[in-house]
PDB file of C-alpha atoms in Angstrom:
ATOM      1  CA  MET A  95     -14.559 -43.371  21.084  1.00 63.00           C
ATOM      2  CA  LYS A  96     -12.495 -40.634  22.748  1.00 61.00           C
ATOM      3  CA  LYS A  97     -10.812 -39.793  19.435  1.00 59.00           C
ATOM      4  CA  VAL A  98     -14.183 -39.370  17.737  1.00 53.00           C
ATOM      5  CA  MET A  99     -15.379 -37.069  20.544  1.00 55.00           C
ATOM      6  CA  ILE A 100     -12.198 -34.959  20.402  1.00 59.00           C
ATOM      7  CA  ILE A 101     -12.476 -34.597  16.625  1.00 58.00           C
ATOM      8  CA  THR A 102     -16.171 -33.707  16.891  1.00 57.00           C
ATOM      9  CA  ILE A 103     -15.486 -31.061  19.548  1.00 58.00           C
ATOM     10  CA  ALA A 104     -12.645 -29.591  17.456  1.00 51.00           C
ATOM     11  CA  ILE A 105     -14.838 -29.364  14.355  1.00 60.00           C
ATOM     12  CA  LEU A 106     -17.742 -27.802  16.258  1.00 50.00           C
ATOM     13  CA  THR A 107     -15.436 -25.280  17.944  1.00 54.00           C
ATOM     14  CA  GLY A 108     -13.974 -24.321  14.567  1.00 54.00           C
ATOM     15  CA  LEU A 109     -17.423 -23.883  13.040  1.00 48.00           C
ATOM     16  CA  ILE A 110     -18.678 -21.777  15.947  1.00 55.00           C
ATOM     17  CA  LEU A 111     -15.615 -19.516  15.812  1.00 47.00           C
ATOM     18  CA  SER A 112     -15.771 -19.119  12.035  1.00 51.00           C
ATOM     19  CA  VAL A 113     -19.441 -18.113  12.174  1.00 47.00           C
ATOM     20  CA  SER A 114     -19.083 -15.767  15.148  1.00 47.00           C
ATOM     21  CA  LEU A 115     -15.957 -13.887  13.967  1.00 45.00           C
ATOM     22  CA  PRO A 116     -16.478 -11.176  11.354  1.00 47.00           C
ATOM     23  CA  ALA A 117     -14.841 -11.671   7.961  1.00 49.00           C
ATOM     24  CA  THR A 118     -13.621  -8.071   7.717  1.00 51.00           C
ATOM     25  CA  ASN A 119     -11.573  -5.990  10.079  1.00 54.00           C
ATOM     26  CA  ALA A 120     -13.931  -3.842  12.119  1.00 58.00           C
ATOM     27  CA  ASN A 121     -11.085  -1.439  12.988  1.00 70.00           C
ATOM     28  CA  ALA A 122     -10.298  -0.537   9.355  1.00 77.00           C
ATOM     29  CA  LYS A 123     -10.694   3.127   8.444  1.00 86.00           C
ATOM     30  CA  THR A 124     -11.408   4.481   4.982  1.00 89.00           C
ATOM     31  CA  ARG A 125      -9.903   7.780   3.897  1.00 86.00           C
ATOM     32  CA  LYS A 126     -10.285   9.957   0.797  1.00 87.00           C
ATOM     33  CA  SER A 127      -6.857  11.612   1.017  1.00 89.00           C
ATOM     34  CA  THR A 128      -3.368  10.697   2.171  1.00 91.00           C
ATOM     35  CA  PRO A 129      -2.414  11.430   5.797  1.00 91.00           C
ATOM     36  CA  VAL A 130      -0.224  14.549   5.989  1.00 93.00           C
ATOM     37  CA  SER A 131       2.677  12.719   7.651  1.00 92.00           C
ATOM     38  CA  MET A 132       2.916  10.229   4.758  1.00 94.00           C
ATOM     39  CA  ARG A 133       3.019  12.795   1.961  1.00 95.00           C
ATOM     40  CA  GLY A 134       6.389  13.459   0.404  1.00 96.00           C
ATOM     41  CA  TYR A 135       9.252  12.002  -1.595  1.00 96.00           C
ATOM     42  CA  TYR A 136      10.697   8.539  -0.943  1.00 94.00           C
ATOM     43  CA  ILE A 137      13.648   6.678  -2.449  1.00 91.00           C
ATOM     44  CA  GLY A 138      14.982   3.154  -2.086  1.00 88.00           C
ATOM     45  CA  LYS A 139      17.280   0.826  -3.990  1.00 85.00           C
ATOM     46  CA  GLY A 140      16.124   1.379  -7.551  1.00 81.00           C
ATOM     47  CA  ASP A 141      12.735   2.800  -6.558  1.00 87.00           C
ATOM     48  CA  VAL A 142      11.198   6.239  -6.270  1.00 89.00           C
ATOM     49  CA  VAL A 143       7.825   7.015  -4.713  1.00 91.00           C
ATOM     50  CA  LYS A 144       6.017  10.340  -4.530  1.00 94.00           C
ATOM     51  CA  ILE A 145       2.880  10.633  -2.413  1.00 94.00           C
ATOM     52  CA  THR A 146       0.669  13.724  -2.572  1.00 95.00           C
ATOM     53  CA  LYS A 147      -2.777  14.425  -1.172  1.00 95.00           C
ATOM     54  CA  HIS A 148      -4.638  12.765  -4.065  1.00 94.00           C
ATOM     55  CA  HIS A 149      -1.910  11.110  -6.186  1.00 94.00           C
ATOM     56  CA  LEU A 150       0.563   8.249  -5.861  1.00 92.00           C
ATOM     57  CA  PHE A 151       3.574   7.983  -8.187  1.00 90.00           C
ATOM     58  CA  LEU A 152       5.725   4.808  -8.359  1.00 87.00           C
ATOM     59  CA  GLY A 153       8.710   4.225 -10.583  1.00 86.00           C
ATOM     60  CA  ALA A 154      12.400   3.712 -11.065  1.00 85.00           C
ATOM     61  CA  PRO A 155      15.123   6.247 -11.861  1.00 84.00           C
ATOM     62  CA  GLN A 156      15.481   6.888 -15.614  1.00 79.00           C
ATOM     63  CA  ALA A 157      12.865   4.200 -16.336  1.00 82.00           C
ATOM     64  CA  GLY A 158       9.668   6.168 -15.997  1.00 81.00           C
ATOM     65  CA  ILE A 159       7.096   6.830 -13.335  1.00 85.00           C
ATOM     66  CA  ASN A 160       3.480   5.669 -13.257  1.00 84.00           C
ATOM     67  CA  GLY A 161       1.109   7.984 -11.478  1.00 87.00           C
ATOM     68  CA  GLY A 162      -2.344   7.255 -10.239  1.00 90.00           C
ATOM     69  CA  THR A 163      -5.211   9.162  -8.710  1.00 94.00           C
ATOM     70  CA  ILE A 164      -6.122   7.917  -5.247  1.00 94.00           C
ATOM     71  CA  LYS A 165      -9.750   6.778  -5.072  1.00 94.00           C
ATOM     72  CA  ASN A 166      -9.654   5.785  -1.407  1.00 94.00           C
ATOM     73  CA  ILE A 167      -7.299   4.528   1.282  1.00 94.00           C
ATOM     74  CA  GLN A 168      -8.069   1.729   3.713  1.00 95.00           C
ATOM     75  CA  GLN A 169      -6.077   1.832   6.933  1.00 94.00           C
ATOM     76  CA  SER A 170      -5.736  -1.062   9.315  1.00 93.00           C
ATOM     77  CA  GLY A 171      -3.120  -0.415  11.973  1.00 92.00           C
ATOM     78  CA  LYS A 172       0.159   0.430  10.209  1.00 93.00           C
ATOM     79  CA  ILE A 173      -0.967  -1.005   6.872  1.00 93.00           C
ATOM     80  CA  TYR A 174      -2.470   1.259   4.224  1.00 94.00           C
ATOM     81  CA  ARG A 175      -4.091   0.067   0.991  1.00 94.00           C
ATOM     82  CA  PHE A 176      -4.104   2.761  -1.680  1.00 92.00           C
ATOM     83  CA  HIS A 177      -6.776   2.114  -4.304  1.00 93.00           C
ATOM     84  CA  THR A 178      -5.650   4.130  -7.312  1.00 92.00           C
ATOM     85  CA  ARG A 179      -6.687   4.659 -10.912  1.00 91.00           C
ATOM     86  CA  ILE A 180      -3.901   4.856 -13.500  1.00 86.00           C
ATOM     87  CA  ALA A 181      -5.371   6.920 -16.327  1.00 80.00           C
ATOM     88  CA  ALA A 182      -2.635   6.066 -18.853  1.00 80.00           C
ATOM     89  CA  TYR A 183      -3.454   2.339 -18.724  1.00 80.00           C
ATOM     90  CA  HIS A 184      -7.159   2.630 -17.804  1.00 85.00           C
ATOM     91  CA  GLN A 185      -6.770   0.247 -14.891  1.00 88.00           C
ATOM     92  CA  ASN A 186      -7.326   0.203 -11.152  1.00 89.00           C
ATOM     93  CA  VAL A 187      -4.354  -0.700  -8.982  1.00 87.00           C
ATOM     94  CA  THR A 188      -4.083  -1.414  -5.265  1.00 89.00           C
ATOM     95  CA  VAL A 189      -0.780  -0.598  -3.589  1.00 89.00           C
ATOM     96  CA  LYS A 190      -0.199  -1.920  -0.086  1.00 92.00           C
ATOM     97  CA  ILE A 191       2.062   0.213   2.095  1.00 92.00           C
ATOM     98  CA  LYS A 192       3.268  -0.738   5.553  1.00 93.00           C
ATOM     99  CA  ARG A 193       4.556   2.055   7.750  1.00 93.00           C
ATOM    100  CA  LEU A 194       7.771   0.813   9.365  1.00 93.00           C
ATOM    101  CA  ALA A 195       8.681   4.079  11.089  1.00 92.00           C
ATOM    102  CA  HIS A 196       7.912   7.784  10.707  1.00 89.00           C
ATOM    103  CA  HIS A 197      10.130   8.183   7.610  1.00 92.00           C
ATOM    104  CA  HIS A 198      10.332   4.560   6.427  1.00 94.00           C
ATOM    105  CA  LEU A 199       7.766   2.665   4.336  1.00 92.00           C
ATOM    106  CA  HIS A 200       7.580  -0.828   2.876  1.00 92.00           C
ATOM    107  CA  PHE A 201       5.369  -0.987  -0.173  1.00 85.00           C
ATOM    108  CA  TYR A 202       3.992  -3.804  -2.312  1.00 84.00           C
ATOM    109  CA  ASN A 203       2.573  -2.867  -5.693  1.00 70.00           C
ATOM    110  CA  HIS A 204       0.305  -4.711  -8.104  1.00 58.00           C
ATOM    111  CA  GLU A 205       3.261  -6.445  -9.810  1.00 61.00           C
ATOM    112  CA  LEU A 206       4.066  -8.215  -6.513  1.00 53.00           C
ATOM    113  CA  ARG A 207       7.234  -6.185  -6.238  1.00 71.00           C
ATOM    114  CA  SER A 208       8.214  -4.907  -2.824  1.00 79.00           C
ATOM    115  CA  SER A 209      10.673  -2.295  -1.667  1.00 86.00           C
ATOM    116  CA  LYS A 210      11.719  -0.407   1.439  1.00 90.00           C
ATOM    117  CA  VAL A 211      11.876   3.321   0.902  1.00 92.00           C
ATOM    118  CA  THR A 212      12.986   6.275   3.020  1.00 93.00           C
ATOM    119  CA  LYS A 213      11.555   9.795   3.043  1.00 95.00           C
ATOM    120  CA  VAL A 214      13.903  12.431   1.607  1.00 95.00           C
ATOM    121  CA  SER A 215      13.785  16.057   0.499  1.00 95.00           C
ATOM    122  CA  LYS A 216      12.652  17.115  -2.962  1.00 95.00           C
ATOM    123  CA  ARG A 217      16.239  18.028  -3.909  1.00 94.00           C
ATOM    124  CA  VAL A 218      17.598  14.583  -2.980  1.00 92.00           C
ATOM    125  CA  TYR A 219      14.646  12.902  -4.737  1.00 92.00           C
ATOM    126  CA  ASN A 220      15.191  14.808  -7.989  1.00 91.00           C
ATOM    127  CA  ASN A 221      18.960  14.228  -7.854  1.00 89.00           C
ATOM    128  CA  TYR A 222      18.478  10.459  -7.425  1.00 89.00           C
ATOM    129  CA  LEU A 223      15.764  10.405 -10.094  1.00 86.00           C
ATOM    130  CA  ASN A 224      17.992  12.097 -12.687  1.00 85.00           C
ATOM    131  CA  HIS A 225      21.395  10.648 -11.655  1.00 82.00           C
ATOM    132  CA  PRO A 226      20.849   7.124 -10.267  1.00 77.00           C
ATOM    133  CA  LEU A 227      24.380   5.958 -11.068  1.00 79.00           C
ATOM    134  CA  GLN A 228      25.687   8.109  -8.233  1.00 79.00           C
ATOM    135  CA  GLY A 229      23.930   5.724  -5.868  1.00 77.00           C
ATOM    136  CA  LEU A 230      21.822   6.350  -2.806  1.00 80.00           C
ATOM    137  CA  PRO A 231      22.774   9.241  -0.536  1.00 79.00           C
ATOM    138  CA  LYS A 232      24.796   8.401   2.566  1.00 76.00           C
ATOM    139  CA  GLY A 233      22.706   7.192   5.451  1.00 73.00           C
ATOM    140  CA  LEU A 234      20.010   5.472   3.345  1.00 70.00           C
TER     141      LEU A 234
END
């Protein structure tokens, strides 16, 4: 009898909590453009990322870069979801980016590929993009 009561109370508590809690995050913000502190050039092991005010470019050195126009950005804490439109493929892509530190990002793209990238200058970005066999710069 006690087991039945405990199970009943657990089920009722679960139902009450699931109905009373909202399904979406009430603290999520929606943006139309990229935050200024996130814009710039990023490189990681075999990955390059360029973030501008309205565009997001992902790719690999000497393998090509796919660029997309940012439709909107959903921010929840340190996690940003970039909803982009890649015109070359006529498809919508969502890229999830987690801000690890001021100059460090961890991104997950639509191909379920993830990478940690570090913000660098345009000169270092272009050098790594055109000469990847030299490896990452010291300190990255």
